[in-house]
Structures are given as C-alpha cells and as structure tokens.
Amino acid sequence: MVVATRESRRSVFRRIAHQHVEWPEYDSTPLYDRSSLGGLESDVRVVSSVWFTHPDHNSLEQFVCELPLAYFRFEAHDCYESSTCYEMDTLFRVFVLKELHGWTHETPLVEYLDTYPELCERLELGTAPDQSTLWRTWNERFTRDLRETIQEAARLILIKAQNAGVAVPREPERTLPDRGDDATESDPDDQAILDEAGTVTKHVSRVVFPAFSLNRGEGCEIPENAYWGLQTYLGLRENLAANEGARSFIHESTRNRTPLGHGHRDQIRDLSIEQIREMYRQAVQQLINELAETEEFFRAGIVAIDITEDDPFTGDRTGHEDEIIGTKEKNDEYAYQWATVQLVGNAVPLVLDARPVRRGESRKEIVEDLLDSAEDLVHVDNVLMDREFDSQHILEMISQRGLSYVVPKRMQTSEKAQAKRLLQRDQDRYETDRKLHLGNNEWHETTLIYRQKEDSEHDDHRQYSVFMSNRGGGFLSEYGYRWEIESGYRSIKRFMAATTSTDFGLRFFYFAFACLLYSIWRAVDLLVQVELTGEYEHSPIVTADNTLTLLKKETGIG
C-alpha cells in the first residue's frame, strides 16, 4: 500500500486552510462538540474532496488510514462499558473500509485484512480481528447512528475519489439514502428527479436571469444571456478563470458568438456595486415569488448574518488597502471580505443579499443594511450571528426592529469568573439577565446563557460558551442552524470563477453570482421535492452539479 508522505499531507491541509474551510467542523460553532457525528461526516467530506486531487493520493486504503480522527470522541457512540483490545477509531476505519468495498458480511473483510498484513499494521490492528468480533462490533458495540455515519462516510469517499479519477471498488450512490423508515417505493428515482429538475430549472432560469442586465444598448451581436452562460460555465469548473473559460466555452456552447474573456470582464467592470446588488435582490425576489406558491417556503423566519473571506490575496494591494482588508484570523494575510444574510433553519437556504466589506465600515452598519434587504424579501423572526457581532448597539438595533437574536459573547473578565464558579459547582447551564451600557445612561437588556461544552479538552472557563438572547435561553437551540451558512459558503466558493484582478466590482460580482447559482440550486431542489413528493426535506435530492449542468443548457451551452 502506498503511504502518503509528510509533504503530500501538508499540501492537502494547506489547501483546506487556504479555502478558509472550518475544519474540524466542531470548531465552526460553539454548539458543536467533539462527539458530533454530523461534524465528523462533514469533516470526511471536506478532507476527501481535497485529498484525492493530490497526484500521489490514489488509494482508498491510504485515505482510510490517514483520515485524522484523533480529535473525535468516539466514547459517546461506544455501547461497551469496558475496554477491549481494539480502539474505536481503529474499528471505525476498518468498517469504513468494509463499506467502501460494499461487503455485506464480515467474512470478506477478514480475508482482505489477512491478505494485506501491511494494511493491518497501518490500521494499528496488530492481529486482524476474527469474524465474530467484527460482527459483535457492528451489531452490538456501535450505535445505530455511528453505523449510519460510517455508511455515509464511505459513500462520500467513493464519490470524491471517483470525481478525482481514482479507481473505486464499486459505483457510489449519487443520491441521498432513503430518508428513514418512511421511505417507500413511491420515492422518486434518479431519472424522475433529473427530468423534473430540468423542467423546473428551465422555468426558474427564464424568470431569474432577466433581472441581470449589462445595459449595453441595442444591436449587440452577442446576446446578453451568453454572458450569464459563460459566468455559469465558469462556476462549473473549479479555479477556472475567464480567459481560459471563454476559450473552452466557444467549443461547448451552441451559440454562434460567445464573449471573449477580456470582453466579459470589461462588461462586468462597468457595473457598480450598487447595480450588482440591486440586480441580485431583484433576481432573488423572482426566486421567492416562485417559491411563495408552495406552502413549504413560509416556514421561513430565521436568518443568519456572517462575513466570509475570499482566498488570500498574494499580489500588490497598493491603492486597494480599503478593499483588501485582511482576515478575521488577525494574521499577516490579506483578503477581500463579503457579508451575506441567508435563510436558515427549516427554510430553503437562500442567500437573500450580499455586500462587500470595506475598511472603516462598522458591523452595525453592515447588519442594518443586510436586515433591510432581508425584511424587504421575507418575514424575519430571529437573527443568528457570530461573536464578532456581539456589540450591544447591534443587539439594541435588532431589538428595536422587534426581532429576536442569538449571538455568542466574547468572554470578558466577569464572564470568565462566572464560568469558573459554574465549573466549581459542576453546573452545565446558567442564565442571568444583564444590562449592557449604550451610553447617555441608556442600556440594552439581554440574557446571558452559559452552556458547558461536552467533552471539552480544557479544564478552566473555556469549557463554557456564553450566548446572548433577548428572548431567553429557549431560543438557544436555534443557534445550531447557523452552521448552515458555513456549509453554504463552501458551495458558493465552489461556484466562483477564478481571478487575480484587483477590480473590486469584478471580484464582488463573481461572489454575488456564485451566491445566485447556489440559491437557484436550493430553490430548484425545493420545487422538485414538492412536485415529486408533496413535501420538503432539508437535505437536497437534486445535486448542485445537476442544477449547474441544466442551467448551462438554458443559458446556451450544450
């Protein structure tokens, strides 16, 4: 078995870091802990999506052995009370291997391990377990949730490996597994989903794209839709810049004339930030108008506001210091930053609005702007934000709008002292009212909720997270929805065209258009689900790639 080198491993995790992906997943929200299977599943997806793109990583067994698991707490999913000769993380890897091959029984797994002793050594098995030990592990030691996570992890690994051209032992399921025991033979098959998605995408694209306009005047030889077709095409390919993409687009398009890369960029550069935002809001309004015809859409009400960063900027930023403003990590890197407001919770996760972040803008100004857009489009009840928005003036503004909020608080001296007292009392949760000074003898009243993290690696106040809410602790569980905005950012950045340009408007347009493609995907998925099943499950049944492929046909490709 080929062993990954230190250099190849470093290359993979450097790429993950440069993509600004929150990894491991439990670090992305205070409500995640190190025993969350959902976080583990997401981590498998993130690492495998990059791992197999490295030229030296062409083995599934290699990935199974190298997948970082040291941070994960398997104890919560171990039904055995006493220790055994095999550790849970080792057994997790062994059964992922079994699922990768699609073996329904343990016997072929035992034979495989016996055949490859070097694999046993890499898995730290010592001697390979026998068939009965493996059967008991799967059926008696592992929880049902852990078994399902192993099956889903294997499916993700197969897909990511196959996408990268790595040989796989079996064809992975490209659709989501059955949605529990309620799944029936009437559930739509792949072809039905694709057929319906094609119909819906065709309709949605004809409704949405007219909101975008280049204001080029009459008599232009290249139709405007060709520009949106090229931009969608760029979103289909990772790290594809306009010049290279335009050359490929000529061959894949059915149009007689298509934009050249420099012409495409020149047209977009003529758009102001406000023009781009206005077109974006009009396009999302058209999406919402289509979704509003379904009962499922009106489960909306929770929005999440956050700021994301573009890839680190490595060129000369002279003259652009107010636009390429650094990173939230307070390191030596610089990057463009974009702020969004997105529907989360049970609602279809549309990005309602996006805007650039410039040096000197206050967080309050950004939140007000995005909430204005959101409330123009949908009914908002609750606002979720990260701790960088924990200013009392922001919270007061939200309350004045009649909205509730849940925001983590950065721990100051008093919060650290309170957390220490809670730790001494072995108390895992605590609520207290607090008045935050606004100035001029004015105060904002909020509730602080202290929550102890499960299996924290710290032995001091850092075992606790502190949240603020103007509706008490009953809303705290909703903060878990905020992770969806991070998940959305990953897809959005996957849809962005590559560029080294410092043009602020061009950069923002690429991000905003990627937000639109993401929102179209999620809207198409809702409409397809409602049409085929009569209800909406949050997990999509239409893939992002399918939607983009269908969109490119509607904008003149293929």
Coordinates of C-alpha atoms in Angstrom, one line a residue:
M1 CA 0.0 0.0 0.0
V2 CA 1.3 3.4 -0.9
V3 CA 1.8 5.6 2.1
A4 CA 1.2 9.3 2.0
T5 CA 4.3 11.5 2.6
R6 CA 4.6 14.2 5.0
E7 CA 4.8 16.7 2.1
S8 CA 1.6 15.4 0.4
R9 CA -0.3 15.5 3.7
R10 CA 0.9 19.0 4.3
S11 CA -0.2 20.1 0.8
V12 CA -3.7 18.8 1.4
F13 CA -4.3 20.5 4.7
R14 CA -2.6 23.7 3.5
R15 CA -5.2 23.8 0.6
I16 CA -8.0 23.2 3.1
A17 CA -6.7 26.1 5.2
H18 CA -6.4 28.4 2.2
Q19 CA -10.1 27.6 1.3
H20 CA -11.0 29.0 4.7
V21 CA -13.0 25.9 5.5
E22 CA -13.8 25.4 9.2
W23 CA -12.1 22.1 9.9
P24 CA -12.6 20.2 12.1
E25 CA -16.3 21.0 11.9
Y26 CA -16.9 21.2 15.7
D27 CA -14.8 24.4 15.7
S28 CA -17.2 26.2 13.4
T29 CA -19.9 26.7 16.1
P30 CA -19.9 26.7 19.9
L31 CA -22.8 24.2 19.8
Y32 CA -20.8 21.5 18.1
D33 CA -18.7 19.2 20.2
R34 CA -16.1 16.6 19.5
S35 CA -18.6 13.8 19.6
S36 CA -21.0 15.2 16.9
L37 CA -21.4 12.6 14.1
G38 CA -22.7 15.3 11.8
G39 CA -19.5 17.2 12.3
L40 CA -17.4 14.1 11.6
E41 CA -19.4 13.4 8.4
S42 CA -18.8 16.9 7.2
D43 CA -15.1 16.5 8.0
V44 CA -14.8 13.4 5.9
R45 CA -16.4 15.3 3.0
V46 CA -14.0 18.3 3.4
V47 CA -10.8 16.2 3.6
S48 CA -11.7 13.7 0.9
S49 CA -12.7 16.5 -1.5
V50 CA -9.1 17.8 -1.4
W51 CA -7.2 14.6 -0.6
F52 CA -7.8 12.7 -3.9
T53 CA -6.9 15.7 -6.0
H54 CA -3.2 15.3 -5.0
P55 CA -1.3 13.3 -7.6
D56 CA 0.2 11.0 -5.0
H57 CA -3.1 10.1 -3.4
N58 CA -4.7 7.4 -5.5
S59 CA -5.6 4.7 -2.9
L60 CA -8.8 4.5 -0.8
E61 CA -7.0 2.4 1.8
Q62 CA -4.4 5.2 2.1
F63 CA -7.1 7.7 2.8
V64 CA -8.8 5.5 5.4
C65 CA -5.5 5.1 7.2
E66 CA -4.6 8.8 7.0
L67 CA -8.0 10.4 7.8
P68 CA -7.5 12.5 11.0
L69 CA -9.6 11.1 13.8
A70 CA -7.6 11.9 17.0
Y71 CA -9.8 14.9 17.8
F72 CA -13.1 12.9 17.7
R73 CA -14.7 11.5 20.8
F74 CA -16.0 8.0 20.0
E75 CA -16.9 7.2 23.6
A76 CA -20.4 8.6 23.2
H77 CA -21.1 6.0 20.4
D78 CA -19.5 3.0 22.2
C79 CA -22.1 0.7 23.7
Y80 CA -19.4 -1.3 25.6
E81 CA -18.6 -0.1 29.1
S82 CA -15.3 -1.9 29.5
S83 CA -12.2 -1.5 27.3
T84 CA -11.3 -4.0 24.5
C85 CA -8.2 -4.8 22.6
Y86 CA -9.4 -2.7 19.6
E87 CA -9.8 1.1 19.8
M88 CA -13.0 2.7 18.4
D89 CA -11.2 4.9 15.9
T90 CA -9.4 1.8 14.5
L91 CA -12.7 -0.1 14.2
F92 CA -14.3 3.0 12.6
R93 CA -11.6 2.8 9.9
V94 CA -12.0 -0.9 9.4
F95 CA -15.7 -0.7 8.9
V96 CA -15.4 2.3 6.5
L97 CA -13.1 0.0 4.5
K98 CA -15.8 -2.7 4.5
E99 CA -18.4 -0.2 3.3
L100 CA -16.1 1.1 0.6
H101 CA -16.0 -2.4 -0.9
G102 CA -19.7 -2.9 -0.4
W103 CA -19.3 -6.2 1.5
T104 CA -22.5 -7.2 3.2
H105 CA -20.8 -9.7 5.6
E106 CA -17.7 -9.6 7.7
T107 CA -16.0 -12.7 6.2
P108 CA -14.6 -10.9 3.1
L109 CA -13.3 -8.1 5.3
V110 CA -11.4 -10.7 7.4
E111 CA -10.0 -12.3 4.3
Y112 CA -8.9 -9.0 2.9
L113 CA -7.1 -8.0 6.1
D114 CA -5.4 -11.4 6.3
T115 CA -4.2 -10.9 2.7
Y116 CA -2.7 -7.5 3.4
P117 CA -0.8 -7.5 6.7
E118 CA 0.8 -4.2 5.9
L119 CA -2.7 -2.7 5.9
C120 CA -3.3 -4.1 9.4
E121 CA -0.1 -2.5 10.5
R122 CA -1.2 0.9 9.1
L123 CA -4.6 0.5 10.8
E124 CA -2.8 -0.3 14.1
L125 CA -4.7 -3.5 14.4
G126 CA -1.9 -5.8 15.5
T127 CA -3.6 -9.0 14.5
A128 CA -6.7 -8.9 12.4
P129 CA -10.0 -9.4 14.3
D130 CA -12.0 -12.5 13.6
Q131 CA -15.4 -12.6 12.0
S132 CA -17.4 -12.9 15.3
T133 CA -15.5 -9.9 16.9
L134 CA -16.3 -7.8 13.9
W135 CA -20.0 -8.9 13.9
R136 CA -20.4 -8.0 17.5
T137 CA -18.6 -4.7 17.0
W138 CA -21.1 -3.7 14.2
N139 CA -24.3 -5.0 15.7
E140 CA -23.7 -4.6 19.5
R141 CA -20.8 -2.1 20.1
F142 CA -21.6 0.6 17.6
T143 CA -24.7 2.7 18.0
R144 CA -27.1 2.9 15.1
D145 CA -26.1 6.5 14.4
L146 CA -22.5 5.6 14.2
R147 CA -23.3 2.8 11.7
E148 CA -25.2 5.2 9.5
T149 CA -22.3 7.7 9.7
I150 CA -19.8 5.0 8.6
Q151 CA -22.1 4.2 5.6
E152 CA -22.4 7.8 4.6
A153 CA -18.7 8.5 5.1
A154 CA -17.9 5.6 2.7
R155 CA -20.4 7.0 0.1
L156 CA -18.7 10.4 0.3
I157 CA -15.2 9.0 -0.1
L158 CA -16.2 6.9 -3.1
I159 CA -17.8 10.0 -4.8
K160 CA -14.8 12.3 -4.1
A161 CA -12.3 9.6 -5.2
Q162 CA -14.3 8.8 -8.4
N163 CA -14.6 12.6 -9.2
A164 CA -10.8 12.8 -9.0
G165 CA -10.3 9.9 -11.3
V166 CA -9.2 7.4 -8.6
A167 CA -10.2 3.8 -9.1
V168 CA -13.0 2.7 -6.8
P169 CA -14.2 -0.8 -6.0
R170 CA -17.9 -0.1 -6.5
E171 CA -20.1 2.6 -8.0
P172 CA -21.2 5.0 -5.3
E173 CA -24.8 6.1 -4.8
R174 CA -25.1 9.6 -6.2
T175 CA -28.4 10.3 -4.5
L176 CA -29.1 10.5 -0.8
P177 CA -30.0 7.4 1.1
D178 CA -33.6 6.7 2.0
R179 CA -35.0 9.2 4.5
G180 CA -35.5 6.7 7.3
D181 CA -38.2 4.1 7.7
D182 CA -40.8 6.3 6.0
A183 CA -39.2 5.9 2.6
T184 CA -41.4 3.9 0.2
E185 CA -41.3 2.6 -3.3
S186 CA -43.1 5.7 -4.3
D187 CA -40.0 7.8 -3.6
P188 CA -38.8 9.4 -6.9
D189 CA -35.9 7.6 -8.7
D190 CA -32.9 9.4 -10.2
Q191 CA -34.4 9.8 -13.7
A192 CA -37.6 11.3 -12.3
I193 CA -35.6 13.7 -10.2
L194 CA -33.5 14.8 -13.2
D195 CA -36.5 15.1 -15.5
E196 CA -38.4 17.3 -13.1
A197 CA -35.2 19.3 -12.2
G198 CA -34.8 20.0 -16.0
T199 CA -38.3 21.4 -16.3
V200 CA -38.0 23.5 -13.1
T201 CA -34.6 24.8 -13.9
K202 CA -35.7 25.9 -17.4
H203 CA -38.6 27.8 -15.8
V204 CA -36.5 29.3 -13.0
S205 CA -33.7 30.5 -15.2
R206 CA -36.1 32.3 -17.5
V207 CA -37.6 34.1 -14.5
V208 CA -34.4 34.9 -12.7
F209 CA -31.7 35.9 -15.3
P210 CA -33.7 38.8 -16.9
A211 CA -33.1 40.6 -13.6
F212 CA -29.4 40.9 -14.6
S213 CA -28.7 43.5 -17.3
L214 CA -25.5 44.9 -18.7
N215 CA -27.2 48.0 -20.2
R216 CA -25.4 47.6 -23.5
G217 CA -27.9 49.2 -25.7
E218 CA -29.4 47.9 -28.9
G219 CA -27.8 46.0 -31.8
C220 CA -25.2 44.0 -29.9
E221 CA -24.1 40.8 -31.8
I222 CA -23.6 38.7 -28.6
P223 CA -26.8 38.2 -26.7
E224 CA -26.8 39.1 -23.1
N225 CA -27.7 35.6 -21.9
A226 CA -24.4 34.4 -23.4
Y227 CA -22.5 36.4 -20.6
W228 CA -24.6 34.7 -17.9
G229 CA -24.0 31.4 -19.7
L230 CA -20.2 32.0 -19.6
Q231 CA -20.4 33.0 -15.9
T232 CA -22.4 29.8 -15.1
Y233 CA -19.9 27.8 -17.1
L234 CA -17.0 29.3 -15.0
G235 CA -18.9 28.2 -11.9
L236 CA -19.0 24.6 -13.1
R237 CA -15.2 24.3 -13.1
E238 CA -13.1 24.8 -10.0
N239 CA -10.4 27.6 -10.4
L240 CA -11.4 28.4 -14.0
A241 CA -10.5 32.0 -15.0
A242 CA -12.4 34.0 -17.6
N243 CA -9.8 33.8 -20.4
E244 CA -9.3 30.1 -20.2
G245 CA -13.1 29.5 -19.6
A246 CA -14.1 31.7 -22.6
R247 CA -11.9 29.6 -24.9
S248 CA -13.5 26.3 -23.7
F249 CA -16.9 28.0 -23.8
I250 CA -16.6 28.6 -27.5
H251 CA -16.4 24.8 -28.1
E252 CA -19.1 23.8 -25.7
S253 CA -21.6 26.5 -26.5
T254 CA -24.3 26.1 -29.1
R255 CA -24.2 29.8 -29.8
N256 CA -22.6 31.3 -33.0
R257 CA -21.0 34.1 -31.0
T258 CA -19.8 34.0 -27.4
P259 CA -17.9 36.5 -25.2
L260 CA -14.2 36.6 -25.1
G261 CA -12.6 36.7 -21.6
H262 CA -11.5 40.3 -21.7
G263 CA -14.8 41.4 -23.2
H264 CA -16.7 39.6 -20.5
R265 CA -14.6 41.2 -17.7
D266 CA -14.9 44.7 -19.3
Q267 CA -18.7 44.4 -19.4
I268 CA -18.9 43.4 -15.7
R269 CA -16.4 46.1 -14.6
D270 CA -18.8 48.7 -15.9
L271 CA -21.3 47.6 -13.3
S272 CA -21.2 49.5 -9.9
I273 CA -21.5 47.7 -6.6
E274 CA -25.0 49.1 -6.1
Q275 CA -26.1 48.0 -9.6
I276 CA -24.9 44.4 -8.9
R277 CA -26.7 44.4 -5.5
E278 CA -29.9 45.7 -7.0
M279 CA -29.8 43.1 -9.8
Y280 CA -29.1 40.4 -7.2
R281 CA -32.0 41.4 -5.0
Q282 CA -34.4 41.5 -8.0
A283 CA -33.3 38.0 -9.0
V284 CA -33.8 36.7 -5.5
Q285 CA -37.2 38.4 -5.4
Q286 CA -38.1 36.5 -8.5
L287 CA -36.9 33.2 -6.9
I288 CA -39.0 33.9 -3.8
N289 CA -42.1 34.7 -5.9
E290 CA -41.8 31.2 -7.4
L291 CA -41.3 29.6 -4.1
A292 CA -44.1 31.6 -2.5
E293 CA -46.6 29.4 -4.4
T294 CA -45.6 26.5 -2.1
E295 CA -46.7 26.2 1.5
E296 CA -43.2 24.9 2.4
F297 CA -41.5 28.2 1.8
F298 CA -43.3 30.0 4.5
R299 CA -41.6 28.1 7.2
A300 CA -39.0 30.9 6.8
G301 CA -38.3 33.2 9.7
I302 CA -34.7 32.7 10.9
V303 CA -31.8 34.4 9.1
A304 CA -28.0 34.2 9.7
I305 CA -25.7 37.1 9.0
D306 CA -22.0 36.4 8.6
I307 CA -18.8 37.6 6.9
T308 CA -16.7 35.3 4.7
E309 CA -13.3 35.8 3.1
D310 CA -12.1 35.3 -0.4
D311 CA -8.9 33.3 -1.0
P312 CA -5.8 35.1 0.5
F313 CA -4.6 37.9 -1.8
T314 CA -0.9 37.5 -2.6
G315 CA -0.4 40.3 -5.1
D316 CA 0.3 44.0 -4.6
R317 CA -2.6 45.7 -2.9
T318 CA -1.3 49.2 -3.2
G319 CA -4.2 51.5 -3.7
H320 CA -6.7 48.8 -2.6
E321 CA -6.0 48.8 1.1
D322 CA -9.6 49.7 2.0
E323 CA -10.9 46.7 -0.1
I324 CA -8.3 44.0 0.6
I325 CA -8.5 44.4 4.3
G326 CA -7.0 41.3 5.9
T327 CA -8.6 38.3 7.5
K328 CA -10.6 37.6 10.6
E329 CA -7.8 35.5 12.0
K330 CA -5.7 38.6 12.5
N331 CA -2.7 37.1 10.8
D332 CA -0.4 38.5 8.1
E333 CA -2.7 37.6 5.2
Y334 CA -5.0 39.9 3.3
A335 CA -8.2 39.1 1.6
Y336 CA -11.4 40.5 0.2
Q337 CA -14.4 40.1 2.6
W338 CA -18.0 39.6 1.8
A339 CA -21.1 39.8 4.1
T340 CA -24.3 37.9 3.5
V341 CA -27.7 37.3 5.0
Q342 CA -29.1 33.8 4.5
L343 CA -32.3 31.9 5.4
V344 CA -31.5 29.0 7.7
G345 CA -33.4 26.5 9.8
N346 CA -36.3 24.7 8.2
A347 CA -36.4 27.2 5.3
V348 CA -34.8 26.7 1.9
P349 CA -31.3 28.3 2.5
L350 CA -31.4 31.2 0.0
V351 CA -28.8 33.9 0.2
L352 CA -31.1 36.9 0.4
D353 CA -28.4 39.6 -0.1
A354 CA -24.7 40.0 -0.3
R355 CA -22.4 43.0 0.1
P356 CA -18.7 43.8 0.2
V357 CA -17.0 44.8 3.4
R358 CA -14.7 47.8 3.3
R359 CA -12.3 49.1 5.9
G360 CA -13.9 51.6 8.3
E361 CA -17.4 50.2 8.0
S362 CA -19.0 49.3 11.3
R363 CA -20.5 45.9 12.0
K364 CA -23.7 47.7 12.9
E365 CA -23.9 49.4 9.5
I366 CA -23.4 46.1 7.8
V367 CA -26.1 44.3 9.8
E368 CA -28.6 47.1 9.3
D369 CA -28.0 47.1 5.6
L370 CA -28.5 43.3 5.3
L371 CA -31.5 43.2 7.6
D372 CA -33.2 45.9 5.5
S373 CA -32.8 43.7 2.4
A374 CA -33.9 40.6 4.2
E375 CA -37.1 42.2 5.7
D376 CA -38.0 43.5 2.2
L377 CA -37.9 40.0 0.9
V378 CA -39.2 37.7 3.7
H379 CA -40.7 37.8 7.1
V380 CA -37.9 37.6 9.7
D381 CA -38.4 36.5 13.3
N382 CA -34.9 35.6 14.6
V383 CA -31.4 36.7 13.7
L384 CA -28.3 34.5 14.3
M385 CA -24.8 36.0 14.2
D386 CA -21.2 35.1 15.1
R387 CA -19.5 36.6 18.1
E388 CA -17.9 39.3 16.0
F389 CA -21.3 40.9 16.0
D390 CA -21.8 40.9 19.8
S391 CA -21.9 44.7 20.1
Q392 CA -24.6 46.0 22.4
H393 CA -25.5 48.6 19.8
I394 CA -26.1 45.9 17.2
L395 CA -28.3 44.0 19.6
E396 CA -30.3 47.1 20.5
M397 CA -30.9 47.8 16.9
I398 CA -32.2 44.3 16.3
S399 CA -34.5 44.5 19.3
Q400 CA -35.8 47.9 18.1
R401 CA -36.9 46.1 14.9
G402 CA -39.0 43.7 17.0
L403 CA -36.7 40.8 16.2
S404 CA -35.1 38.2 18.5
Y405 CA -31.4 37.3 18.3
V406 CA -29.0 34.7 19.5
V407 CA -25.3 35.7 19.5
P408 CA -22.2 34.2 21.2
K409 CA -20.5 36.6 23.5
R410 CA -16.7 37.1 23.7
M411 CA -15.7 36.3 27.3
Q412 CA -14.6 39.2 29.4
T413 CA -13.3 39.1 33.0
S414 CA -16.8 38.8 34.6
E415 CA -17.9 36.0 32.2
K416 CA -14.7 34.1 32.9
A417 CA -15.2 34.4 36.6
Q418 CA -18.8 33.2 36.3
A419 CA -17.7 30.3 34.2
K420 CA -15.1 29.3 36.9
R421 CA -17.8 29.4 39.5
L422 CA -20.1 27.2 37.4
L423 CA -17.2 24.7 36.9
Q424 CA -16.7 24.5 40.7
R425 CA -20.4 23.8 41.2
D426 CA -20.4 21.2 38.3
Q427 CA -23.3 23.2 36.7
D428 CA -23.6 22.8 33.0
R429 CA -26.0 25.6 32.2
Y430 CA -26.8 29.0 33.7
E431 CA -28.9 32.0 32.8
T432 CA -28.7 35.6 34.1
D433 CA -30.1 38.9 33.0
R434 CA -27.6 41.6 32.0
K435 CA -27.8 45.3 31.1
L436 CA -25.3 46.5 28.5
H437 CA -24.4 50.2 28.5
L438 CA -25.3 52.0 25.3
G439 CA -24.1 55.5 26.5
N440 CA -26.0 58.5 27.7
N441 CA -27.4 56.5 30.6
E442 CA -29.2 54.1 28.2
W443 CA -29.0 50.3 28.5
H444 CA -29.7 47.3 26.4
E445 CA -31.3 44.4 28.4
T446 CA -30.3 40.9 27.4
T447 CA -30.0 37.4 28.9
L448 CA -26.6 35.7 29.2
I449 CA -26.8 31.9 28.8
Y450 CA -23.8 29.9 29.9
R451 CA -23.5 26.4 28.3
Q452 CA -20.9 23.8 29.1
K453 CA -19.4 22.1 26.1
E454 CA -19.4 18.3 26.1
D455 CA -16.0 16.6 26.3
S456 CA -14.1 19.8 26.4
E457 CA -10.4 19.5 26.2
H458 CA -10.0 22.4 28.6
D459 CA -10.1 22.3 32.4
D460 CA -10.9 26.0 33.0
H461 CA -13.5 28.6 32.0
R462 CA -13.1 27.6 28.3
Q463 CA -15.3 24.7 29.0
Y464 CA -18.2 27.1 28.6
S465 CA -19.7 29.2 25.8
V466 CA -21.7 32.3 26.6
F467 CA -24.6 33.4 24.4
M468 CA -26.8 36.5 24.4
S469 CA -30.5 36.4 23.6
N470 CA -33.3 38.9 24.1
R471 CA -35.8 36.0 24.3
G472 CA -34.1 33.9 27.0
G473 CA -32.4 30.6 26.7
G474 CA -35.4 28.9 25.0
F475 CA -34.0 30.1 21.6
L476 CA -30.5 28.8 22.2
S477 CA -31.1 25.6 20.3
E478 CA -31.8 27.6 17.1
Y479 CA -28.2 28.7 17.1
G480 CA -27.2 25.3 15.8
Y481 CA -28.8 26.4 12.5
R482 CA -26.0 28.9 11.9
W483 CA -23.7 26.1 10.7
E484 CA -25.7 26.1 7.5
I485 CA -24.3 29.4 6.5
E486 CA -20.8 28.0 6.7
S487 CA -21.9 25.0 4.6
G488 CA -23.5 27.4 2.1
Y489 CA -20.2 29.3 1.8
R490 CA -18.4 26.2 0.8
S491 CA -20.8 25.6 -2.1
I492 CA -20.7 29.3 -3.0
K493 CA -17.0 29.4 -3.2
R494 CA -17.1 26.2 -5.3
F495 CA -19.2 28.1 -7.8
M496 CA -16.9 31.1 -8.1
A497 CA -14.8 31.9 -11.1
A498 CA -11.1 32.4 -10.5
T499 CA -9.4 35.7 -11.0
T500 CA -6.3 37.6 -10.0
S501 CA -7.9 41.0 -10.7
T502 CA -7.9 43.7 -8.0
D503 CA -11.1 45.3 -9.5
F504 CA -13.5 45.5 -6.6
G505 CA -16.6 45.4 -8.6
L506 CA -15.5 42.4 -10.7
R507 CA -14.5 40.5 -7.5
F508 CA -17.8 41.2 -5.9
F509 CA -19.8 40.2 -9.0
Y510 CA -18.1 36.8 -9.1
F511 CA -19.1 36.3 -5.4
A512 CA -22.6 37.6 -5.9
F513 CA -23.2 35.5 -9.0
A514 CA -22.0 32.4 -7.1
C515 CA -24.5 33.2 -4.4
L516 CA -27.2 33.4 -7.0
L517 CA -26.2 30.0 -8.5
Y518 CA -26.3 28.5 -5.0
S519 CA -29.7 30.0 -4.3
I520 CA -31.1 28.8 -7.6
W521 CA -29.9 25.3 -6.8
R522 CA -31.6 25.2 -3.5
A523 CA -34.8 26.8 -4.9
V524 CA -34.9 24.2 -7.7
D525 CA -34.4 21.4 -5.2
L526 CA -37.4 22.6 -3.1
L527 CA -39.7 22.9 -6.1
V528 CA -38.6 19.5 -7.4
Q529 CA -39.2 17.9 -4.0
V530 CA -42.6 19.4 -3.6
E531 CA -43.6 18.4 -7.1
L532 CA -42.4 14.8 -6.7
T533 CA -43.1 14.1 -3.0
G534 CA -45.5 16.7 -1.9
E535 CA -43.2 17.9 0.9
Y536 CA -39.8 19.4 1.5
E537 CA -36.9 17.7 3.3
H538 CA -33.9 20.0 4.0
S539 CA -31.4 17.5 2.6
P540 CA -31.4 18.2 -1.2
I541 CA -32.3 15.4 -3.6
V542 CA -31.1 17.5 -6.6
T543 CA -27.3 17.9 -6.8
A544 CA -25.6 21.2 -7.3
D545 CA -23.8 19.8 -10.3
N546 CA -27.0 18.7 -11.9
T547 CA -28.5 22.1 -11.4
L548 CA -25.5 23.9 -12.9
T549 CA -25.4 21.5 -15.8
L550 CA -29.1 22.2 -16.5
L551 CA -28.6 25.9 -16.1
K552 CA -25.7 26.0 -18.6
K553 CA -28.1 24.4 -21.2
E554 CA -30.7 27.1 -20.5
T555 CA -28.1 29.9 -21.0
G556 CA -26.8 28.5 -24.3
I557 CA -24.2 25.7 -23.6
G558 CA -24.6 22.2 -24.8

